[in-house]
Coordinates of C-alpha atoms and ligand atoms in Angstrom, one line a residue:
M459 CA 131.6 128.1 134.4
A460 CA 128.9 125.7 133.3
E461 CA 127.6 126.3 129.8
I462 CA 124.1 127.6 129.5
F463 CA 121.8 125.6 127.1
D464 CA 118.4 126.5 125.7
H465 CA 117.3 122.9 126.3
D466 CA 118.4 119.8 128.1
L467 CA 117.4 117.8 125.0
F468 CA 116.6 118.6 121.4
V469 CA 114.9 115.8 119.5
I470 CA 115.0 115.8 115.7
G471 CA 112.1 113.8 114.4
G472 CA 108.5 113.3 115.7
G473 CA 108.0 109.6 115.1
S474 CA 107.7 106.7 117.4
G475 CA 111.2 106.8 118.9
G476 CA 111.6 110.6 119.1
V477 CA 108.2 111.3 120.6
R478 CA 108.7 108.6 123.3
A479 CA 112.1 109.9 124.3
A480 CA 110.9 113.5 124.4
R481 CA 107.8 112.6 126.5
I482 CA 109.7 110.5 129.0
A483 CA 112.6 112.9 129.4
A484 CA 110.2 115.8 129.9
A485 CA 107.2 114.3 131.8
E486 CA 109.0 111.7 133.9
Y487 CA 112.4 113.3 134.5
G488 CA 111.6 117.0 134.3
A489 CA 114.0 117.8 131.4
N490 CA 113.6 120.9 129.3
V491 CA 112.9 119.3 125.9
A492 CA 112.3 120.6 122.4
L493 CA 111.4 118.6 119.3
A494 CA 111.4 119.5 115.6
E495 CA 109.3 117.6 113.0
Q496 CA 109.3 118.7 109.4
Y497 CA 106.2 116.8 108.3
R498 CA 103.4 115.4 110.4
M499 CA 103.7 114.4 114.0
G500 CA 103.6 110.6 114.5
G501 CA 106.2 109.7 111.9
T502 CA 106.1 106.8 109.5
C503 CA 104.2 104.4 111.8
V504 CA 101.2 106.7 112.4
I505 CA 101.1 108.7 109.2
R506 CA 102.3 106.4 106.3
G507 CA 103.1 103.0 107.8
C508 CA 101.8 100.6 110.4
V509 CA 98.6 102.4 111.3
P510 CA 97.1 103.2 107.9
K511 CA 98.5 99.9 106.6
K512 CA 96.7 97.9 109.3
L513 CA 93.4 99.8 108.6
M514 CA 93.8 98.9 104.9
V515 CA 94.4 95.2 105.9
F516 CA 91.1 95.3 107.8
A517 CA 89.4 96.9 104.8
S518 CA 90.8 94.3 102.4
G519 CA 89.5 91.4 104.5
Y520 CA 85.8 92.2 104.3
G521 CA 85.3 90.9 100.7
A522 CA 86.3 87.4 101.6
A523 CA 84.6 87.7 105.0
M524 CA 81.3 88.5 103.2
E525 CA 81.7 85.5 101.0
D526 CA 82.3 83.3 104.0
A527 CA 79.3 84.8 105.7
R528 CA 77.1 83.3 103.0
S529 CA 78.4 79.9 103.9
Y530 CA 77.4 80.6 107.4
G531 CA 73.8 81.3 106.4
W532 CA 73.9 85.1 105.9
D533 CA 72.2 86.5 102.9
V534 CA 74.8 89.1 102.0
A535 CA 76.8 90.1 99.0
A536 CA 79.8 92.4 98.8
G537 CA 79.1 95.4 96.6
G538 CA 82.0 97.4 95.3
F539 CA 84.8 98.9 97.5
D540 CA 84.4 102.7 97.8
W541 CA 88.1 103.8 98.1
P542 CA 87.3 107.6 98.4
A543 CA 84.9 106.9 101.3
F544 CA 87.5 104.7 103.0
R545 CA 90.2 107.2 102.4
A546 CA 88.2 110.1 103.9
R547 CA 87.7 108.0 107.1
L548 CA 91.4 107.0 107.0
D549 CA 92.5 110.7 106.7
A550 CA 90.2 111.7 109.6
E551 CA 91.6 108.9 111.8
L552 CA 95.2 109.9 111.0
D553 CA 94.4 113.5 111.8
R554 CA 92.9 112.4 115.1
L555 CA 96.0 110.3 116.0
E556 CA 98.3 113.1 115.0
A557 CA 96.4 115.4 117.4
V558 CA 96.8 112.8 120.2
Y559 CA 100.6 112.8 119.6
R560 CA 100.7 116.6 119.7
A561 CA 98.6 116.7 122.9
G562 CA 100.9 114.1 124.5
L563 CA 104.0 116.3 123.8
S564 CA 102.4 119.5 124.9
G565 CA 101.0 117.9 128.0
A566 CA 104.5 116.8 128.8
G567 CA 105.8 120.3 128.3
V568 CA 107.8 119.7 125.2
T569 CA 108.3 122.7 122.9
V570 CA 107.4 121.6 119.3
H571 CA 108.9 123.2 116.2
D572 CA 107.0 122.4 113.0
C573 CA 110.0 122.6 110.7
R574 CA 113.1 120.9 109.7
A575 CA 116.1 121.0 112.0
V576 CA 119.7 120.1 111.2
V577 CA 122.7 119.5 113.4
E578 CA 125.2 122.4 113.5
D579 CA 127.7 121.0 116.0
A580 CA 127.8 118.7 119.0
H581 CA 125.3 120.9 121.0
S582 CA 123.6 123.1 118.4
V583 CA 120.7 122.6 116.0
R584 CA 119.6 125.0 113.3
L585 CA 115.9 125.3 112.5
A586 CA 114.7 125.9 109.0
T587 CA 113.6 129.4 110.3
G588 CA 117.3 130.2 110.8
E589 CA 117.1 130.1 114.6
V590 CA 120.0 128.2 116.3
L591 CA 119.3 126.4 119.6
R592 CA 121.8 125.0 122.0
A593 CA 121.1 121.7 123.7
K594 CA 123.0 119.6 126.2
H595 CA 121.9 116.5 124.3
I596 CA 120.7 116.0 120.8
L597 CA 118.6 112.9 119.8
I598 CA 118.4 112.0 116.1
A599 CA 115.2 110.2 115.4
T600 CA 114.6 111.0 111.8
G601 CA 113.5 107.5 110.6
G602 CA 113.9 106.4 107.0
H603 CA 112.4 106.7 103.6
P604 CA 111.6 104.3 100.7
F605 CA 114.6 103.3 98.6
V606 CA 113.9 103.2 94.8
P607 CA 116.6 101.8 92.5
D608 CA 118.0 104.0 89.7
L609 CA 116.2 101.8 87.2
A610 CA 112.9 103.4 88.1
A611 CA 114.2 107.0 87.7
G612 CA 112.3 108.9 85.0
V613 CA 109.3 106.6 85.2
E614 CA 106.5 107.5 87.5
V615 CA 106.5 104.8 90.2
L616 CA 104.8 104.8 93.5
T617 CA 106.2 103.8 97.0
S618 CA 104.2 102.8 100.1
N619 CA 104.1 106.5 101.0
D620 CA 101.9 107.2 97.9
I621 CA 99.4 104.4 98.3
F622 CA 97.6 106.0 101.1
K623 CA 97.1 109.1 99.1
L624 CA 95.8 107.7 95.8
D625 CA 92.7 109.4 94.5
S626 CA 91.4 106.1 93.1
L627 CA 92.6 102.5 93.2
P628 CA 94.2 101.3 90.0
E629 CA 92.8 98.5 88.0
S630 CA 96.2 96.7 87.9
V631 CA 99.4 97.1 89.8
L632 CA 102.9 95.7 89.7
I633 CA 104.6 95.5 93.0
V634 CA 108.4 95.2 92.9
G635 CA 110.1 93.6 96.0
G636 CA 109.6 90.6 98.2
G637 CA 109.9 92.1 101.7
F638 CA 107.4 93.1 104.4
I639 CA 106.0 96.0 102.5
A640 CA 105.8 94.4 99.1
C641 CA 104.0 91.3 100.4
E642 CA 101.6 93.2 102.7
F643 CA 100.5 95.6 99.9
A644 CA 100.2 92.8 97.4
C645 CA 97.7 91.1 99.7
I646 CA 95.9 94.4 100.7
L647 CA 95.4 95.6 97.1
N648 CA 94.4 92.1 96.0
G649 CA 91.8 92.0 98.7
L650 CA 90.5 95.4 97.6
G651 CA 89.9 94.1 94.1
V652 CA 93.1 95.4 92.3
K653 CA 94.7 92.9 89.8
V654 CA 98.1 92.4 91.5
T655 CA 101.3 91.2 90.0
Q656 CA 104.4 90.9 92.2
Y657 CA 108.0 90.5 91.0
Y658 CA 110.7 89.4 93.4
R659 CA 114.3 89.0 92.3
G660 CA 115.2 86.2 94.8
E661 CA 114.1 82.6 95.0
Q662 CA 111.4 83.1 97.6
I663 CA 109.7 86.1 99.2
L664 CA 110.3 87.3 102.7
R665 CA 114.0 86.5 102.8
G666 CA 115.3 86.0 106.4
F667 CA 112.1 84.4 107.7
D668 CA 111.6 80.7 108.2
G669 CA 111.8 78.9 104.9
E670 CA 108.6 76.9 105.3
A671 CA 106.7 79.9 106.5
R672 CA 107.8 81.8 103.4
G673 CA 106.7 79.0 101.1
H674 CA 103.4 78.7 102.8
I675 CA 102.7 82.4 102.5
A676 CA 103.7 82.5 98.8
E677 CA 101.4 79.6 98.1
A678 CA 98.5 81.2 99.9
M679 CA 99.1 84.5 98.1
R680 CA 99.0 82.8 94.8
A681 CA 95.9 80.8 95.8
N682 CA 94.2 84.1 96.8
G683 CA 94.9 85.6 93.4
V684 CA 98.2 87.5 93.6
N685 CA 100.2 86.9 90.4
L686 CA 103.5 86.3 92.2
H687 CA 106.7 85.7 90.2
V688 CA 109.9 84.9 92.0
G689 CA 113.3 85.0 90.4
T690 CA 112.0 87.9 88.4
D691 CA 113.0 91.6 88.3
V692 CA 112.2 94.6 86.2
L693 CA 114.6 95.0 83.2
E694 CA 113.1 98.2 81.8
M695 CA 110.0 100.4 82.0
Q696 CA 108.4 102.9 79.7
R697 CA 105.2 104.9 79.8
A698 CA 102.5 103.6 77.5
G699 CA 99.5 105.7 77.4
G700 CA 98.4 106.3 81.0
A701 CA 100.1 103.1 82.1
T702 CA 103.6 101.6 82.3
L703 CA 105.0 98.9 80.0
V704 CA 107.4 96.7 82.0
R705 CA 109.9 94.3 80.5
S706 CA 111.1 91.8 83.0
T707 CA 114.2 89.6 83.4
D708 CA 112.2 86.5 82.4
G709 CA 111.5 87.9 79.0
R710 CA 107.9 88.9 79.6
E711 CA 106.3 92.3 78.7
A712 CA 103.2 93.5 80.5
V713 CA 101.4 96.7 81.1
F714 CA 100.3 97.9 84.5
E715 CA 98.3 101.0 85.5
K716 CA 100.6 101.6 88.4
V717 CA 104.0 100.3 89.5
V718 CA 104.9 100.3 93.2
Y719 CA 108.5 99.9 94.4
A720 CA 108.8 98.3 97.8
T721 CA 112.5 97.6 97.6
G722 CA 113.6 98.6 101.1
R723 CA 114.0 101.7 103.2
V724 CA 117.1 103.8 103.9
P725 CA 117.9 106.0 106.9
N726 CA 117.1 109.7 106.7
T727 CA 120.5 111.2 107.3
G728 CA 121.1 113.2 104.1
G729 CA 121.8 116.9 104.8
L730 CA 121.3 116.6 108.5
G731 CA 124.8 118.0 109.3
L732 CA 125.9 114.9 111.0
E733 CA 129.2 114.4 109.3
S734 CA 130.3 118.0 110.1
A735 CA 129.4 117.4 113.7
G736 CA 131.7 114.4 113.7
V737 CA 129.0 111.7 113.8
T738 CA 129.9 108.4 112.1
M739 CA 127.6 107.0 109.5
G740 CA 127.5 103.4 108.2
R741 CA 127.4 102.1 104.6
R742 CA 123.7 102.6 104.2
G743 CA 123.8 106.1 105.7
E744 CA 122.7 104.9 109.1
V745 CA 123.9 106.6 112.3
V746 CA 126.3 104.3 114.1
V747 CA 125.5 104.0 117.8
D748 CA 126.6 101.8 120.7
E749 CA 124.3 99.8 122.9
W750 CA 123.2 102.9 124.7
S751 CA 122.2 104.5 121.4
Q752 CA 125.1 107.0 121.8
T753 CA 127.1 108.1 118.8
G754 CA 130.8 108.7 118.8
V755 CA 130.0 112.4 119.7
P756 CA 129.0 112.0 123.4
S757 CA 126.2 114.6 123.4
I758 CA 124.5 113.1 120.3
Y759 CA 122.3 110.0 120.4
A760 CA 120.1 108.3 117.8
V761 CA 117.2 105.8 118.0
G762 CA 114.8 104.1 115.6
D763 CA 115.1 103.4 111.9
V764 CA 117.8 106.0 111.4
T765 CA 120.2 103.6 113.2
D766 CA 119.1 100.6 111.0
R767 CA 119.1 98.1 113.8
I768 CA 115.7 96.4 114.0
N769 CA 113.4 98.7 112.0
L770 CA 110.2 98.2 113.9
T771 CA 108.1 100.8 115.7
P772 CA 108.1 99.0 119.1
V773 CA 111.9 98.7 119.0
A774 CA 112.2 102.5 118.3
I775 CA 109.9 103.2 121.2
R776 CA 112.0 100.9 123.5
E777 CA 115.2 102.6 122.3
G778 CA 113.8 106.1 122.9
H779 CA 112.6 105.1 126.3
A780 CA 115.9 103.5 127.2
F781 CA 117.7 106.6 126.1
A782 CA 115.6 108.9 128.3
D783 CA 116.0 106.5 131.3
T784 CA 119.7 106.4 130.8
V785 CA 120.4 110.1 130.2
F786 CA 117.7 111.8 132.2
G787 CA 116.5 109.2 134.7
A788 CA 119.9 108.1 136.0
R789 CA 118.7 104.5 135.2
P790 CA 121.2 103.1 132.7
T791 CA 119.1 101.0 130.4
R792 CA 120.0 99.2 127.1
A793 CA 117.2 98.5 124.7
D794 CA 117.0 94.7 124.4
H795 CA 117.2 93.6 120.8
Q796 CA 116.9 89.8 121.6
L797 CA 113.9 87.8 120.7
V798 CA 111.9 90.6 119.2
A799 CA 108.6 89.2 117.8
S800 CA 107.1 90.6 114.6
A801 CA 104.2 90.1 112.3
V802 CA 103.9 90.4 108.6
F803 CA 100.3 91.4 107.8
T804 CA 99.9 89.3 104.7
Q805 CA 96.8 87.2 104.2
P806 CA 97.4 84.9 105.9
E807 CA 99.5 86.6 108.5
L808 CA 102.9 85.5 109.6
G809 CA 103.9 85.8 113.3
T810 CA 107.4 85.1 114.2
V811 CA 109.8 85.2 117.1
G812 CA 113.3 83.8 117.5
L813 CA 115.3 81.8 115.0
S814 CA 114.2 80.3 111.7
E815 CA 114.7 76.6 111.3
E816 CA 117.6 77.3 108.9
D817 CA 119.4 79.7 111.2
A818 CA 118.9 77.6 114.3
A819 CA 120.1 74.4 112.6
A820 CA 123.2 76.2 111.5
E821 CA 124.0 77.0 115.1
R822 CA 123.2 73.9 117.2
P823 CA 121.3 70.6 117.3
I824 CA 117.5 71.3 117.1
E825 CA 114.2 69.5 117.0
V826 CA 111.4 70.8 114.8
Y827 CA 107.8 70.4 115.9
E828 CA 105.1 71.5 113.4
T829 CA 101.6 71.1 112.1
S830 CA 99.7 72.3 109.1
F831 CA 95.9 72.0 108.9
R832 CA 92.7 73.6 107.6
P833 CA 91.3 75.9 110.2
M834 CA 87.7 75.3 111.2
Q835 CA 86.3 78.7 110.3
S836 CA 87.4 78.8 106.7
A837 CA 87.1 75.0 106.1
F838 CA 83.4 75.3 107.0
A839 CA 83.1 78.0 104.4
G840 CA 84.7 75.7 101.8
R841 CA 88.0 77.6 101.5
P842 CA 91.2 75.6 101.0
D843 CA 93.3 77.8 103.4
R844 CA 95.8 76.1 105.6
V845 CA 97.6 77.3 108.7
M846 CA 101.1 76.4 109.8
M847 CA 102.6 76.4 113.3
K848 CA 106.1 75.5 114.0
L849 CA 108.3 75.4 117.1
I850 CA 112.1 75.2 116.9
V851 CA 113.5 73.6 120.0
C852 CA 117.2 73.5 121.1
A853 CA 118.0 69.8 121.5
R854 CA 120.3 70.5 124.4
S855 CA 118.6 73.0 126.6
R856 CA 115.0 72.0 125.4
K857 CA 114.3 75.8 125.1
V858 CA 111.9 76.9 122.4
I859 CA 114.2 79.2 120.3
G860 CA 111.9 79.9 117.4
C861 CA 108.1 80.0 116.8
H862 CA 106.6 80.6 113.4
I863 CA 102.9 80.9 112.8
V864 CA 101.1 81.4 109.5
A865 CA 97.4 81.8 110.3
P866 CA 94.7 84.3 110.7
G867 CA 95.5 86.3 113.8
A868 CA 99.1 85.1 113.9
G869 CA 100.2 88.6 114.9
E870 CA 98.1 88.3 118.1
M871 CA 99.2 84.8 118.8
I872 CA 102.9 85.5 118.5
Q873 CA 102.8 88.4 120.9
L874 CA 101.7 86.0 123.6
A875 CA 104.0 83.1 122.6
A876 CA 106.9 85.6 122.7
I877 CA 106.4 86.2 126.4
A878 CA 106.9 82.5 127.2
I879 CA 109.8 82.2 124.8
K880 CA 111.4 85.4 126.2
M881 CA 111.1 83.9 129.6
G882 CA 113.0 80.8 128.4
A883 CA 110.1 78.4 128.2
T884 CA 111.1 74.8 127.2
K885 CA 109.2 72.5 125.0
E886 CA 108.0 70.7 128.1
D887 CA 106.6 74.0 129.5
F888 CA 104.6 74.3 126.3
D889 CA 103.5 70.7 126.7
R890 CA 102.2 71.1 130.3
T891 CA 100.1 74.1 129.3
V892 CA 96.5 73.0 128.9
A893 CA 95.0 73.8 125.5
V894 CA 92.2 76.4 125.1
H895 CA 89.7 74.6 122.9
P896 CA 88.7 75.1 120.2
T897 CA 91.2 77.6 119.0
L898 CA 94.0 77.7 116.4
A899 CA 96.6 78.5 119.0
E900 CA 95.9 75.4 121.0
E901 CA 98.0 73.5 118.5
L902 CA 101.1 75.2 119.9
V903 CA 100.7 73.2 123.1
T904 CA 99.7 69.9 121.5
L905 CA 102.7 69.3 119.2
R906 CA 103.8 65.9 120.5
K907 CA 106.5 64.5 118.3
P908 CA 109.3 66.2 116.4
V909 CA 108.9 66.0 112.6
R910 CA 112.7 66.1 112.3
S911 CA 115.9 66.8 114.1
A912 CA 118.8 68.6 112.6
Ligands
NDP1093 P1 112.6 94.8 103.1 O1 114.1 95.0 103.4 O2 111.8 93.9 104.0 O3 112.5 94.3 101.7 C1 113.0 94.9 100.6 C2 112.8 94.0 99.4 O4 113.2 94.7 98.2 C3 113.5 92.7 99.4 O5 112.7 91.7 98.9 C4 114.7 93.0 98.5 O6 115.2 91.9 97.9 C5 114.1 93.9 97.5 N1 115.0 94.8 96.8 C6 116.0 95.6 97.4 N2 116.7 96.3 96.5 C7 116.2 95.9 95.3 C8 116.5 96.3 94.0 N3 117.4 97.2 93.7 N4 115.8 95.7 93.0 C9 114.8 94.8 93.2 N5 114.5 94.4 94.5 C10 115.1 95.0 95.5 O7 112.1 96.3 103.1 P2 110.6 96.8 103.0 O8 110.7 98.1 102.3 O9 109.6 95.8 102.7 O10 110.4 97.2 104.6 C11 111.3 98.0 105.3 C12 111.3 97.7 106.7 O11 110.2 98.2 107.3 C13 111.3 96.2 107.0 O12 112.6 95.7 107.1 C14 110.7 96.2 108.4 O13 111.7 96.3 109.3 C15 109.8 97.4 108.4 N6 108.4 97.0 108.2 C16 107.7 96.3 109.1 C17 106.4 95.9 109.0 C18 105.8 95.0 110.0 O14 106.3 94.9 111.1 N7 104.7 94.4 109.7 C19 105.7 96.3 107.8 C20 106.4 97.1 106.9 C21 107.7 97.4 107.1 P3 116.3 90.9 98.6 O15 115.6 90.0 99.5 O16 116.8 90.1 97.4 O17 117.3 91.8 99.2

């Protein structure tokens, strides 16, 4: 006799991946779906990640924009930045977005539980209320959380989660780390008038991205006022008055009002009951899944950051959608993890898709086309900013296999370049595309000669 379940699908986690999977399974395929979220609906991206971060990026740009405006003839001067006023608007916007997420779920007929849920066995979840529900399928979409090394234990340090909730902006801050979050917040806080120091333990920030792009951004960050030290880590910290005294590996001692650790994120799998249900976890605590996002327990799937594949919102959404198509839509679909474009919202931004020059050169013969120049808008305002655009071309197939842009609006540009590159565009396809003039992006189709081959 067929077993009777309370739900076809129980989703644990109301972030980008979980919500997409729940909505598609319920609304498009008529599944009976429940979802549990222990914090706020929308997850990291909406509540304490991409969305509030991007709004802070916008906020942080207005100071420099007002200075530029004077060069363009406007009689304006930036007054002070009113953090409480901005935060109130930010909070209201996040409330609005959370409500949109909730409405989307309830419109799709998903039953929402505002509490923690853990896995009990291959088909059961236990809610914090004590209720146990049986589901034919369980989807783990619990995301991740900031990792803070032991060194920082006992000293009050902040993570990206806390920045959005500050009552006031500090006068000075030390940011530890050299990845996406560290670099983005260094630029944001610098733009908002905070004195920013950044320590990164490695040779150059943004490890994994194209080498020249990394160097270009580091230079621009320094020129914009970020006190960036590479090859430097925290040795010890102690509270000093209301601030933190930091001794670093290069022998310096400095006092900062706040210290922010942006040293990576780890999957949220602790105490979820996964081991006892037989789900395999990797070295970083990530749920191990196959290309269908299925774990070794056939009824349990996982999507998004909890699987530690490519930790980006749009990837989690694709994985959630592919899961719903596969399991409930009878349309077997694998999420495609090839040529995923991304942007780092530093100032200037980095937009990137495909291989870095270093990785590409290690694989095959390549040609590198690139340009660096002062963009019209900021050059007119007397700023020394430079942009960089670079195409990595496979010498054999002529396909563009990497594109790296450091420029204002690079995130917008790379989205469009990524379509062509995903379609397999060759360098000659770029060349026969007529430029849109005068724009920054036109340089991508006017790169005539390789600067080097490797
Ligand atoms: P990242 O993995 O990008 O960077 C972590 C940084 O912390 C690295 O510079 C790393 O150094 C350093 N680090 C790690 N451990 C230590 C330690 N014990 N002591 C000192 N430094 C340490 O993580 P983030 O937290 O910045 O971001 C997490 C993920 O979130 C990203 O990978 C990305 O997928 C996503 N994200 C995406 C954004 C976007 O799309 N714009 C924005 C923000 C986040 P090392 O290089 O030496 O390992």
